[in-house]
């Protein structure tokens, strides 16, 4: 018997456990001292009334033999896929129902989708980025190349024609950077992928935070249906982090080596996945009703306003940052060349503010720091005041 030895190559991920440990130590050292959490990556507002109502009704249905549901379609119920189809139509993207697959969240599909691709492929991953892309490819033993994000490209790396990659990960709006690709930038990725025969895995988990003319979906770009799979989630869109529901789009026109990736994914899902629970899918469908859109939109706007308040304070202090507009995340430069963890400790000790050190998201995250708008308004404002006070008292320059 042999285990999957690739697991030996995974880097231990101590980011959030170390953050929690250091915050707990600070509390122990200074009981009663307020600590403001400005690094929360989870939603904090409850599910909206439209979703709660739909969930309640679905639970009722499960109590009577006539309306009880057992195994459902592996791809998801049509009542939900039709809603998702209409949602995409509002961005000018036309999808067939067969192209939409309901999932139990983006994370599962980010890992599962790799079943479709040879382990001989090379994956191209932004640095810094959501760590799941690297870990899932490392578990498979796939070769990974990194593309550098930095202040010079606003943490939005663009294709380098000399780089040979087969699987390309893009996350927009990005976690941890909050940076958003424009349509023209996505077009250059689609052109690169099509020229190479590569496949883009587009993580749209934060698309609902996008405002204005920026793209929500990679399919808003010409040619994307020939080269891209989109993985999305209701976690941040509708507070579904604990409910577990998302969706993946695999276009029918996406083929490689004479095989339809759409058919391959259907085969994979019907074999290895038995769908998302009926009750959760009813709740998810309610997210896309006019009432659900309005209510979830209010929650998203609330988080976005928190992020905008943080962004305004950083701007006033002269601190370099990205994000904070179409995203719950703000990605700021640490002051005076400080390392991420050094700044974490200073901020926690002297201002009582807990954020997330950028170094946890990749080599290029060193020297940067992630703040989030997911907290309460009160805590966010208290944290901002404490941060401003620290910069002023210490004479810190951005
Ligand atoms: N993709 C990104 C970029 C994320 O930040 C997250 C969660 O934080 C996910 C995917 C996971 O989403 P889900 O809760 O749907 O698994």
mmCIF file of C-alpha atoms and ligand atoms in Angstrom:
data_model
loop_
_atom_site.group_PDB
_atom_site.id
_atom_site.type_symbol
_atom_site.label_atom_id
_atom_site.label_comp_id
_atom_site.label_asym_id
_atom_site.label_seq_id
_atom_site.Cartn_x
_atom_site.Cartn_y
_atom_site.Cartn_z
ATOM 1 C CA UNK A 1 0.000 0.000 0.000
ATOM 2 C CA UNK A 2 1.235 3.450 -0.848
ATOM 3 C CA UNK A 3 -0.264 6.711 0.327
ATOM 4 C CA UNK A 4 -0.503 9.791 -1.861
ATOM 5 C CA UNK A 5 2.996 11.045 -1.107
ATOM 6 C CA UNK A 6 2.183 14.434 -2.611
ATOM 7 C CA UNK A 7 0.640 15.320 0.741
ATOM 8 C CA UNK A 8 4.217 15.444 2.066
ATOM 9 C CA UNK A 9 4.818 18.416 -0.205
ATOM 10 C CA UNK A 10 2.024 20.542 1.264
ATOM 11 C CA UNK A 11 3.232 23.543 3.215
ATOM 12 C CA UNK A 12 1.672 23.613 6.665
ATOM 13 C CA UNK A 13 -0.983 26.330 6.762
ATOM 14 C CA UNK A 14 -0.759 27.977 10.149
ATOM 15 C CA UNK A 15 -2.094 31.364 9.058
ATOM 16 C CA UNK A 16 -5.473 31.504 10.754
ATOM 17 C CA UNK A 17 -4.525 29.287 13.702
ATOM 18 C CA UNK A 18 -1.512 31.522 14.438
ATOM 19 C CA UNK A 19 -3.670 34.648 14.149
ATOM 20 C CA UNK A 20 -6.196 33.139 16.594
ATOM 21 C CA UNK A 21 -3.430 32.024 18.964
ATOM 22 C CA UNK A 22 -1.752 35.430 19.065
ATOM 23 C CA UNK A 23 -5.078 37.210 19.623
ATOM 24 C CA UNK A 24 -5.877 34.813 22.501
ATOM 25 C CA UNK A 25 -2.421 35.443 24.028
ATOM 26 C CA UNK A 26 -2.994 39.220 23.826
ATOM 27 C CA UNK A 27 -6.371 38.815 25.563
ATOM 28 C CA UNK A 28 -4.724 36.747 28.290
ATOM 29 C CA UNK A 29 -1.963 39.309 28.811
ATOM 30 C CA UNK A 30 -4.371 42.262 28.914
ATOM 31 C CA UNK A 31 -7.787 41.108 30.100
ATOM 32 C CA UNK A 32 -10.414 43.760 29.474
ATOM 33 C CA UNK A 33 -8.423 45.458 26.681
ATOM 34 C CA UNK A 34 -10.676 45.728 23.603
ATOM 35 C CA UNK A 35 -9.536 43.846 20.528
ATOM 36 C CA UNK A 36 -11.170 44.837 17.229
ATOM 37 C CA UNK A 37 -11.342 42.124 14.596
ATOM 38 C CA UNK A 38 -10.644 43.591 11.196
ATOM 39 C CA UNK A 39 -9.558 40.366 9.554
ATOM 40 C CA UNK A 40 -12.738 38.287 9.647
ATOM 41 C CA UNK A 41 -13.053 36.259 6.435
ATOM 42 C CA UNK A 42 -16.524 34.928 7.205
ATOM 43 C CA UNK A 43 -19.828 36.722 6.823
ATOM 44 C CA UNK A 44 -21.439 37.985 10.020
ATOM 45 C CA UNK A 45 -24.970 38.988 8.974
ATOM 46 C CA UNK A 46 -27.724 36.336 9.176
ATOM 47 C CA UNK A 47 -29.547 34.838 6.194
ATOM 48 C CA UNK A 48 -32.064 37.241 4.663
ATOM 49 C CA UNK A 49 -35.847 36.827 5.219
ATOM 50 C CA UNK A 50 -36.471 35.653 1.632
ATOM 51 C CA UNK A 51 -34.054 32.740 2.141
ATOM 52 C CA UNK A 52 -35.360 31.907 5.622
ATOM 53 C CA UNK A 53 -38.924 31.812 4.269
ATOM 54 C CA UNK A 54 -37.965 29.475 1.413
ATOM 55 C CA UNK A 55 -36.002 27.195 3.748
ATOM 56 C CA UNK A 56 -38.957 26.939 6.143
ATOM 57 C CA UNK A 57 -41.315 26.081 3.335
ATOM 58 C CA UNK A 58 -38.948 23.422 1.989
ATOM 59 C CA UNK A 59 -38.587 21.855 5.446
ATOM 60 C CA UNK A 60 -42.402 21.678 5.637
ATOM 61 C CA UNK A 61 -42.481 19.927 2.250
ATOM 62 C CA UNK A 62 -40.113 17.296 3.577
ATOM 63 C CA UNK A 63 -42.644 16.414 6.292
ATOM 64 C CA UNK A 64 -45.371 15.133 3.927
ATOM 65 C CA UNK A 65 -45.122 12.072 1.671
ATOM 66 C CA UNK A 66 -46.633 13.966 -1.298
ATOM 67 C CA UNK A 67 -44.015 16.704 -1.238
ATOM 68 C CA UNK A 68 -41.052 14.844 0.261
ATOM 69 C CA UNK A 69 -37.899 14.769 -1.928
ATOM 70 C CA UNK A 70 -35.254 12.094 -1.908
ATOM 71 C CA UNK A 71 -32.281 11.986 -4.248
ATOM 72 C CA UNK A 72 -32.358 14.972 -6.561
ATOM 73 C CA UNK A 73 -30.700 15.589 -9.922
ATOM 74 C CA UNK A 74 -26.901 15.538 -9.474
ATOM 75 C CA UNK A 75 -26.582 18.744 -11.505
ATOM 76 C CA UNK A 76 -29.077 20.577 -9.296
ATOM 77 C CA UNK A 77 -32.816 21.235 -9.522
ATOM 78 C CA UNK A 78 -34.055 23.151 -12.553
ATOM 79 C CA UNK A 79 -35.807 25.698 -10.307
ATOM 80 C CA UNK A 80 -32.379 26.834 -9.082
ATOM 81 C CA UNK A 81 -30.482 26.457 -12.368
ATOM 82 C CA UNK A 82 -33.129 28.528 -14.167
ATOM 83 C CA UNK A 83 -32.655 31.301 -11.612
ATOM 84 C CA UNK A 84 -28.873 31.190 -12.074
ATOM 85 C CA UNK A 85 -29.377 31.247 -15.844
ATOM 86 C CA UNK A 86 -31.508 34.433 -15.507
ATOM 87 C CA UNK A 87 -28.915 35.973 -13.192
ATOM 88 C CA UNK A 88 -26.217 35.499 -15.846
ATOM 89 C CA UNK A 89 -28.533 36.862 -18.548
ATOM 90 C CA UNK A 90 -28.562 40.171 -16.650
ATOM 91 C CA UNK A 91 -24.795 40.461 -17.382
ATOM 92 C CA UNK A 92 -25.454 39.673 -21.035
ATOM 93 C CA UNK A 93 -24.225 36.066 -20.627
ATOM 94 C CA UNK A 94 -26.420 33.407 -22.142
ATOM 95 C CA UNK A 95 -26.016 29.915 -20.634
ATOM 96 C CA UNK A 96 -27.766 26.623 -21.382
ATOM 97 C CA UNK A 97 -29.180 24.906 -18.300
ATOM 98 C CA UNK A 98 -26.853 21.957 -19.020
ATOM 99 C CA UNK A 99 -23.881 24.273 -18.543
ATOM 100 C CA UNK A 100 -24.810 25.058 -14.913
ATOM 101 C CA UNK A 101 -23.913 22.625 -12.127
ATOM 102 C CA UNK A 102 -25.080 23.320 -8.567
ATOM 103 C CA UNK A 103 -22.411 22.551 -5.965
ATOM 104 C CA UNK A 104 -21.997 22.506 -2.207
ATOM 105 C CA UNK A 105 -19.687 25.522 -2.473
ATOM 106 C CA UNK A 106 -16.744 26.768 -4.477
ATOM 107 C CA UNK A 107 -14.088 25.004 -2.430
ATOM 108 C CA UNK A 108 -15.312 21.504 -3.276
ATOM 109 C CA UNK A 109 -15.433 22.217 -6.995
ATOM 110 C CA UNK A 110 -12.054 23.967 -6.993
ATOM 111 C CA UNK A 111 -10.621 20.650 -5.830
ATOM 112 C CA UNK A 112 -12.956 18.301 -7.719
ATOM 113 C CA UNK A 113 -12.589 19.981 -11.106
ATOM 114 C CA UNK A 114 -8.980 18.798 -11.216
ATOM 115 C CA UNK A 115 -10.339 15.281 -11.849
ATOM 116 C CA UNK A 116 -10.794 16.417 -15.469
ATOM 117 C CA UNK A 117 -7.153 17.283 -16.039
ATOM 118 C CA UNK A 118 -3.977 15.269 -16.362
ATOM 119 C CA UNK A 119 -1.497 15.470 -13.528
ATOM 120 C CA UNK A 120 1.093 16.184 -16.229
ATOM 121 C CA UNK A 121 -0.402 19.645 -16.762
ATOM 122 C CA UNK A 122 1.252 22.762 -15.401
ATOM 123 C CA UNK A 123 -0.867 25.093 -13.274
ATOM 124 C CA UNK A 124 -0.305 28.843 -13.257
ATOM 125 C CA UNK A 125 -1.339 30.501 -10.015
ATOM 126 C CA UNK A 126 -1.214 34.154 -8.927
ATOM 127 C CA UNK A 127 0.969 35.049 -5.950
ATOM 128 C CA UNK A 128 -0.516 36.178 -3.566
ATOM 129 C CA UNK A 129 -3.793 34.242 -3.795
ATOM 130 C CA UNK A 130 -6.369 32.084 -2.038
ATOM 131 C CA UNK A 131 -4.225 29.115 -0.872
ATOM 132 C CA UNK A 132 -6.634 26.385 -2.055
ATOM 133 C CA UNK A 133 -5.419 26.616 -5.689
ATOM 134 C CA UNK A 134 -1.870 25.733 -4.721
ATOM 135 C CA UNK A 135 -2.800 23.044 -2.197
ATOM 136 C CA UNK A 136 -5.223 21.186 -4.498
ATOM 137 C CA UNK A 137 -2.615 21.028 -7.264
ATOM 138 C CA UNK A 138 0.121 20.019 -4.824
ATOM 139 C CA UNK A 139 -2.089 17.142 -3.595
ATOM 140 C CA UNK A 140 -2.247 15.915 -7.200
ATOM 141 C CA UNK A 141 1.488 16.360 -7.744
ATOM 142 C CA UNK A 142 0.973 18.862 -10.549
ATOM 143 C CA UNK A 143 3.749 21.304 -11.439
ATOM 144 C CA UNK A 144 2.879 24.822 -10.315
ATOM 145 C CA UNK A 145 4.189 28.108 -11.692
ATOM 146 C CA UNK A 146 3.472 31.432 -10.041
ATOM 147 C CA UNK A 147 2.641 34.759 -11.618
ATOM 148 C CA UNK A 148 3.721 37.750 -9.625
ATOM 149 C CA UNK A 149 1.273 40.231 -8.187
ATOM 150 C CA UNK A 150 2.725 43.476 -6.859
ATOM 151 C CA UNK A 151 2.158 47.198 -6.647
ATOM 152 C CA UNK A 152 3.527 47.580 -10.198
ATOM 153 C CA UNK A 153 0.551 45.636 -11.623
ATOM 154 C CA UNK A 154 -1.913 46.457 -8.817
ATOM 155 C CA UNK A 155 -1.804 42.752 -7.905
ATOM 156 C CA UNK A 156 -3.477 41.854 -11.217
ATOM 157 C CA UNK A 157 -0.916 39.780 -13.131
ATOM 158 C CA UNK A 158 -1.340 39.589 -16.914
ATOM 159 C CA UNK A 159 -0.222 36.832 -19.292
ATOM 160 C CA UNK A 160 3.415 36.414 -20.179
ATOM 161 C CA UNK A 161 3.516 34.709 -23.606
ATOM 162 C CA UNK A 162 6.820 33.019 -22.720
ATOM 163 C CA UNK A 163 5.164 31.089 -19.847
ATOM 164 C CA UNK A 164 3.799 27.672 -20.789
ATOM 165 C CA UNK A 165 0.823 26.812 -18.597
ATOM 166 C CA UNK A 166 -2.171 24.500 -19.068
ATOM 167 C CA UNK A 167 -4.420 25.460 -16.163
ATOM 168 C CA UNK A 168 -4.692 29.122 -15.272
ATOM 169 C CA UNK A 169 -6.256 30.332 -12.037
ATOM 170 C CA UNK A 170 -7.861 33.759 -11.916
ATOM 171 C CA UNK A 171 -9.766 35.171 -8.951
ATOM 172 C CA UNK A 172 -11.649 38.425 -9.499
ATOM 173 C CA UNK A 173 -12.508 40.252 -7.284
ATOM 174 C CA UNK A 174 -9.467 38.726 -5.657
ATOM 175 C CA UNK A 175 -8.933 37.238 -2.255
ATOM 176 C CA UNK A 176 -6.804 38.541 -0.501
ATOM 177 C CA UNK A 177 -6.199 41.633 -2.644
ATOM 178 C CA UNK A 178 -9.734 42.822 -3.503
ATOM 179 C CA UNK A 179 -8.351 43.746 -6.949
ATOM 180 C CA UNK A 180 -10.698 43.355 -9.936
ATOM 181 C CA UNK A 181 -9.738 42.532 -13.527
ATOM 182 C CA UNK A 182 -11.209 44.753 -16.240
ATOM 183 C CA UNK A 183 -12.829 43.244 -19.322
ATOM 184 C CA UNK A 184 -9.774 44.159 -21.425
ATOM 185 C CA UNK A 185 -7.452 42.390 -18.956
ATOM 186 C CA UNK A 186 -9.635 39.271 -18.940
ATOM 187 C CA UNK A 187 -9.660 39.399 -22.737
ATOM 188 C CA UNK A 188 -5.865 39.158 -22.734
ATOM 189 C CA UNK A 189 -6.095 36.051 -20.512
ATOM 190 C CA UNK A 190 -8.725 34.484 -22.758
ATOM 191 C CA UNK A 191 -6.609 35.211 -25.846
ATOM 192 C CA UNK A 192 -3.541 33.679 -24.171
ATOM 193 C CA UNK A 193 -5.473 30.587 -23.040
ATOM 194 C CA UNK A 194 -7.001 30.017 -26.480
ATOM 195 C CA UNK A 195 -3.653 30.450 -28.223
ATOM 196 C CA UNK A 196 -2.118 27.804 -25.910
ATOM 197 C CA UNK A 197 -5.113 25.492 -25.629
ATOM 198 C CA UNK A 198 -5.042 26.157 -21.888
ATOM 199 C CA UNK A 199 -8.076 26.205 -19.594
ATOM 200 C CA UNK A 200 -8.845 29.085 -17.224
ATOM 201 C CA UNK A 201 -10.396 28.296 -13.841
ATOM 202 C CA UNK A 202 -12.150 31.530 -12.956
ATOM 203 C CA UNK A 203 -13.082 31.926 -9.284
ATOM 204 C CA UNK A 204 -16.042 34.317 -9.096
ATOM 205 C CA UNK A 205 -16.788 33.836 -5.384
ATOM 206 C CA UNK A 206 -16.854 37.629 -4.844
ATOM 207 C CA UNK A 207 -18.618 38.658 -8.069
ATOM 208 C CA UNK A 208 -21.633 40.048 -6.183
ATOM 209 C CA UNK A 209 -19.394 42.801 -4.771
ATOM 210 C CA UNK A 210 -18.729 44.178 -8.248
ATOM 211 C CA UNK A 211 -20.325 47.508 -9.079
ATOM 212 C CA UNK A 212 -20.126 49.722 -12.153
ATOM 213 C CA UNK A 213 -18.834 48.433 -15.457
ATOM 214 C CA UNK A 214 -16.394 45.786 -14.224
ATOM 215 C CA UNK A 215 -17.074 42.166 -15.224
ATOM 216 C CA UNK A 216 -18.917 39.752 -12.921
ATOM 217 C CA UNK A 217 -18.196 36.753 -15.102
ATOM 218 C CA UNK A 218 -15.383 35.714 -17.435
ATOM 219 C CA UNK A 219 -18.066 34.862 -20.015
ATOM 220 C CA UNK A 220 -18.616 38.593 -20.497
ATOM 221 C CA UNK A 221 -15.416 38.322 -22.544
ATOM 222 C CA UNK A 222 -15.317 37.174 -26.153
ATOM 223 C CA UNK A 223 -14.109 33.599 -26.593
ATOM 224 C CA UNK A 224 -14.237 32.659 -22.890
ATOM 225 C CA UNK A 225 -16.685 29.814 -23.509
ATOM 226 C CA UNK A 226 -13.961 28.061 -25.502
ATOM 227 C CA UNK A 227 -11.420 28.165 -22.691
ATOM 228 C CA UNK A 228 -12.896 28.876 -19.242
ATOM 229 C CA UNK A 229 -14.694 27.189 -16.371
ATOM 230 C CA UNK A 230 -16.289 29.494 -13.816
ATOM 231 C CA UNK A 231 -16.639 28.501 -10.176
ATOM 232 C CA UNK A 232 -18.893 30.591 -7.995
ATOM 233 C CA UNK A 233 -20.503 30.539 -4.587
ATOM 234 C CA UNK A 234 -23.383 31.872 -2.545
ATOM 235 C CA UNK A 235 -21.152 32.011 0.539
ATOM 236 C CA UNK A 236 -20.339 35.705 0.359
ATOM 237 C CA UNK A 237 -23.195 36.645 -1.997
ATOM 238 C CA UNK A 238 -25.917 35.523 0.389
ATOM 239 C CA UNK A 239 -24.280 34.529 3.689
ATOM 240 C CA UNK A 240 -24.230 30.813 2.739
ATOM 241 C CA UNK A 241 -20.838 29.988 4.301
ATOM 242 C CA UNK A 242 -22.565 27.595 6.706
ATOM 243 C CA UNK A 243 -25.340 26.547 4.304
ATOM 244 C CA UNK A 244 -22.998 25.345 1.541
ATOM 245 C CA UNK A 245 -24.176 26.109 -1.971
ATOM 246 C CA UNK A 246 -22.469 27.339 -5.107
ATOM 247 C CA UNK A 247 -22.407 26.687 -8.830
ATOM 248 C CA UNK A 248 -19.927 25.844 -11.525
ATOM 249 C CA UNK A 249 -20.322 26.689 -15.204
ATOM 250 C CA UNK A 250 -18.743 24.363 -17.744
ATOM 251 C CA UNK A 251 -19.592 25.557 -21.268
ATOM 252 C CA UNK A 252 -20.662 23.050 -23.883
ATOM 253 C CA UNK A 253 -18.178 24.563 -26.330
ATOM 254 C CA UNK A 254 -15.241 23.785 -24.059
ATOM 255 C CA UNK A 255 -13.465 20.809 -25.604
ATOM 256 C CA UNK A 256 -9.958 19.406 -25.371
ATOM 257 C CA UNK A 257 -8.508 16.361 -27.181
ATOM 258 C CA UNK A 258 -11.912 15.742 -28.753
ATOM 259 C CA UNK A 259 -13.631 15.451 -25.374
ATOM 260 C CA UNK A 260 -16.352 17.757 -24.050
ATOM 261 C CA UNK A 261 -15.349 19.015 -20.618
ATOM 262 C CA UNK A 262 -19.039 19.624 -19.953
ATOM 263 C CA UNK A 263 -19.844 15.922 -20.521
ATOM 264 C CA UNK A 264 -16.792 14.846 -18.536
ATOM 265 C CA UNK A 265 -17.867 17.000 -15.581
ATOM 266 C CA UNK A 266 -21.422 15.639 -15.787
ATOM 267 C CA UNK A 267 -20.021 12.104 -15.745
ATOM 268 C CA UNK A 268 -17.784 12.943 -12.819
ATOM 269 C CA UNK A 269 -20.609 14.548 -10.840
ATOM 270 C CA UNK A 270 -23.148 11.786 -11.507
ATOM 271 C CA UNK A 271 -20.576 9.261 -10.299
ATOM 272 C CA UNK A 272 -19.020 11.014 -7.325
ATOM 273 C CA UNK A 273 -21.617 13.561 -6.183
ATOM 274 C CA UNK A 274 -25.260 13.144 -5.245
ATOM 275 C CA UNK A 275 -26.211 16.781 -5.316
ATOM 276 C CA UNK A 276 -26.983 19.486 -2.804
ATOM 277 C CA UNK A 277 -29.901 19.029 -0.397
ATOM 278 C CA UNK A 278 -33.362 20.064 -1.634
ATOM 279 C CA UNK A 279 -33.862 22.420 1.309
ATOM 280 C CA UNK A 280 -30.584 24.268 0.666
ATOM 281 C CA UNK A 281 -31.342 24.559 -3.060
ATOM 282 C CA UNK A 282 -34.759 26.082 -2.259
ATOM 283 C CA UNK A 283 -32.991 28.611 -0.026
ATOM 284 C CA UNK A 284 -30.457 29.272 -2.799
ATOM 285 C CA UNK A 285 -33.198 29.809 -5.392
ATOM 286 C CA UNK A 286 -34.733 32.470 -3.129
ATOM 287 C CA UNK A 287 -31.451 34.425 -3.326
ATOM 288 C CA UNK A 288 -32.156 35.066 -7.013
ATOM 289 C CA UNK A 289 -35.774 36.261 -6.628
ATOM 290 C CA UNK A 290 -36.256 40.052 -6.836
ATOM 291 C CA UNK A 291 -36.838 40.123 -3.075
ATOM 292 C CA UNK A 292 -33.793 37.936 -2.400
ATOM 293 C CA UNK A 293 -31.605 40.056 -4.697
ATOM 294 C CA UNK A 294 -32.668 43.207 -2.877
ATOM 295 C CA UNK A 295 -32.123 41.743 0.597
ATOM 296 C CA UNK A 296 -28.781 40.077 -0.139
ATOM 297 C CA UNK A 297 -27.753 43.218 -2.028
ATOM 298 C CA UNK A 298 -28.301 45.234 1.159
ATOM 299 C CA UNK A 299 -25.961 42.933 3.111
ATOM 300 C CA UNK A 300 -23.306 43.104 0.384
ATOM 301 C CA UNK A 301 -23.608 46.900 0.314
ATOM 302 C CA UNK A 302 -23.161 46.967 4.089
ATOM 303 C CA UNK A 303 -19.885 44.994 3.890
ATOM 304 C CA UNK A 304 -18.762 47.135 0.963
ATOM 305 C CA UNK A 305 -19.447 50.304 2.974
ATOM 306 C CA UNK A 306 -17.332 48.952 5.844
ATOM 307 C CA UNK A 307 -14.536 48.315 3.347
ATOM 308 C CA UNK A 308 -14.969 51.826 1.895
ATOM 309 C CA UNK A 309 -14.624 53.353 5.381
ATOM 310 C CA UNK A 310 -11.364 51.466 5.926
ATOM 311 C CA UNK A 311 -10.162 52.483 2.453
ATOM 312 C CA UNK A 312 -10.956 56.161 3.102
ATOM 313 C CA UNK A 313 -8.982 56.095 6.362
ATOM 314 C CA UNK A 314 -5.966 54.490 4.664
ATOM 315 C CA UNK A 315 -6.112 57.026 1.837
ATOM 316 C CA UNK A 316 -6.044 59.833 4.387
ATOM 317 C CA UNK A 317 -3.021 58.264 6.100
ATOM 318 C CA UNK A 318 -1.249 57.986 2.738
ATOM 319 C CA UNK A 319 -1.102 54.183 2.894
ATOM 320 C CA UNK A 320 -0.874 52.228 -0.391
ATOM 321 C CA UNK A 321 -3.707 49.737 -0.793
ATOM 322 C CA UNK A 322 -5.824 47.957 -3.344
ATOM 323 C CA UNK A 323 -9.401 46.644 -3.072
ATOM 324 C CA UNK A 324 -12.041 48.157 -0.816
ATOM 325 C CA UNK A 325 -14.333 49.161 -3.667
ATOM 326 C CA UNK A 326 -15.800 46.091 -5.387
ATOM 327 C CA UNK A 327 -14.698 43.775 -2.626
ATOM 328 C CA UNK A 328 -14.937 43.143 1.106
ATOM 329 C CA UNK A 329 -11.107 43.033 1.182
ATOM 330 C CA UNK A 330 -8.527 45.757 1.559
ATOM 331 C CA UNK A 331 -4.921 44.840 0.834
ATOM 332 C CA UNK A 332 -2.572 47.381 2.372
ATOM 333 C CA UNK A 333 1.185 47.888 2.401
ATOM 334 C CA UNK A 334 2.728 47.539 5.848
ATOM 335 C CA UNK A 335 4.340 50.782 7.051
ATOM 336 C CA UNK A 336 8.033 51.528 6.640
ATOM 337 C CA UNK A 337 9.032 48.213 5.113
ATOM 338 C CA UNK A 338 7.737 46.153 8.045
ATOM 339 C CA UNK A 339 7.112 42.432 7.549
ATOM 340 C CA UNK A 340 3.506 41.212 7.646
ATOM 341 C CA UNK A 341 3.827 39.440 10.984
ATOM 342 C CA UNK A 342 5.825 42.287 12.516
ATOM 343 C CA UNK A 343 2.987 44.671 11.562
ATOM 344 C CA UNK A 344 0.401 42.173 12.820
ATOM 345 C CA UNK A 345 2.065 42.153 16.253
ATOM 346 C CA UNK A 346 2.434 45.948 16.379
ATOM 347 C CA UNK A 347 -1.193 46.523 15.368
ATOM 348 C CA UNK A 348 -2.491 43.988 17.864
ATOM 349 C CA UNK A 349 -0.305 45.136 20.742
ATOM 350 C CA UNK A 350 -0.573 48.877 20.317
ATOM 351 C CA UNK A 351 -3.957 49.405 18.635
ATOM 352 C CA UNK A 352 -5.820 46.237 19.610
ATOM 353 C CA UNK A 353 -6.613 45.593 15.947
ATOM 354 C CA UNK A 354 -6.407 42.061 14.508
ATOM 355 C CA UNK A 355 -5.950 41.690 10.739
ATOM 356 C CA UNK A 356 -4.366 38.987 8.575
ATOM 357 C CA UNK A 357 -0.683 39.012 7.568
ATOM 358 C CA UNK A 358 -0.268 38.970 3.791
ATOM 359 C CA UNK A 359 2.630 36.510 3.985
ATOM 360 C CA UNK A 360 0.026 33.768 4.550
ATOM 361 C CA UNK A 361 -1.169 34.159 0.948
ATOM 362 C CA UNK A 362 2.140 33.655 -0.829
ATOM 363 C CA UNK A 363 5.691 34.944 -1.086
ATOM 364 C CA UNK A 364 4.576 38.245 -2.627
ATOM 365 C CA UNK A 365 2.202 38.828 0.272
ATOM 366 C CA UNK A 366 5.146 39.568 2.575
ATOM 367 C CA UNK A 367 5.055 43.241 3.536
ATOM 368 C CA UNK A 368 1.275 43.441 3.005
ATOM 369 C CA UNK A 369 -1.755 43.017 5.211
ATOM 370 C CA UNK A 370 -5.403 42.021 4.643
ATOM 371 C CA UNK A 371 -8.265 43.867 6.288
ATOM 372 C CA UNK A 372 -11.921 43.002 5.729
ATOM 373 C CA UNK A 373 -15.305 44.693 5.799
ATOM 374 C CA UNK A 374 -17.166 41.697 7.233
ATOM 375 C CA UNK A 375 -17.292 43.050 10.811
ATOM 376 C CA UNK A 376 -20.023 45.086 12.473
ATOM 377 C CA UNK A 377 -20.133 48.814 11.709
ATOM 378 C CA UNK A 378 -19.287 49.658 15.301
ATOM 379 C CA UNK A 379 -16.261 47.375 15.501
ATOM 380 C CA UNK A 380 -15.049 48.504 12.064
ATOM 381 C CA UNK A 381 -15.218 52.192 13.093
ATOM 382 C CA UNK A 382 -13.503 51.487 16.424
ATOM 383 C CA UNK A 383 -10.755 49.582 14.621
ATOM 384 C CA UNK A 384 -10.276 52.399 12.105
ATOM 385 C CA UNK A 385 -9.963 54.975 14.914
ATOM 386 C CA UNK A 386 -7.406 52.793 16.720
ATOM 387 C CA UNK A 387 -5.407 52.305 13.504
ATOM 388 C CA UNK A 388 -5.398 56.050 12.779
ATOM 389 C CA UNK A 389 -4.286 56.771 16.334
ATOM 390 C CA UNK A 390 -1.399 54.283 16.031
ATOM 391 C CA UNK A 391 -0.160 55.811 12.751
ATOM 392 C CA UNK A 392 -0.341 59.325 14.205
ATOM 393 C CA UNK A 393 1.186 58.481 17.591
ATOM 394 C CA UNK A 394 4.044 56.566 16.007
ATOM 395 C CA UNK A 395 4.462 58.969 13.084
ATOM 396 C CA UNK A 396 4.171 55.993 10.746
ATOM 397 C CA UNK A 397 4.412 56.757 7.064
ATOM 398 C CA UNK A 398 2.456 54.769 4.503
HETATM 399 N N1 LIG B 1 -12.829 31.131 -3.442
HETATM 400 C C1 LIG B 1 -12.360 32.185 -2.758
HETATM 401 C C2 LIG B 1 -11.505 33.164 -3.459
HETATM 402 C C3 LIG B 1 -12.664 32.332 -1.402
HETATM 403 O O1 LIG B 1 -12.174 33.378 -0.725
HETATM 404 C C4 LIG B 1 -13.480 31.370 -0.767
HETATM 405 C C5 LIG B 1 -13.835 31.481 0.653
HETATM 406 O O2 LIG B 1 -13.336 32.266 1.399
HETATM 407 C C6 LIG B 1 -13.927 30.294 -1.523
HETATM 408 C C7 LIG B 1 -13.588 30.199 -2.853
HETATM 409 C C8 LIG B 1 -14.732 29.192 -0.894
HETATM 410 O O3 LIG B 1 -16.057 29.413 -1.040
HETATM 411 P P1 LIG B 1 -17.141 28.349 -0.510
HETATM 412 O O4 LIG B 1 -17.558 28.800 0.839
HETATM 413 O O5 LIG B 1 -18.228 28.439 -1.522
HETATM 414 O O6 LIG B 1 -16.511 27.005 -0.492
#
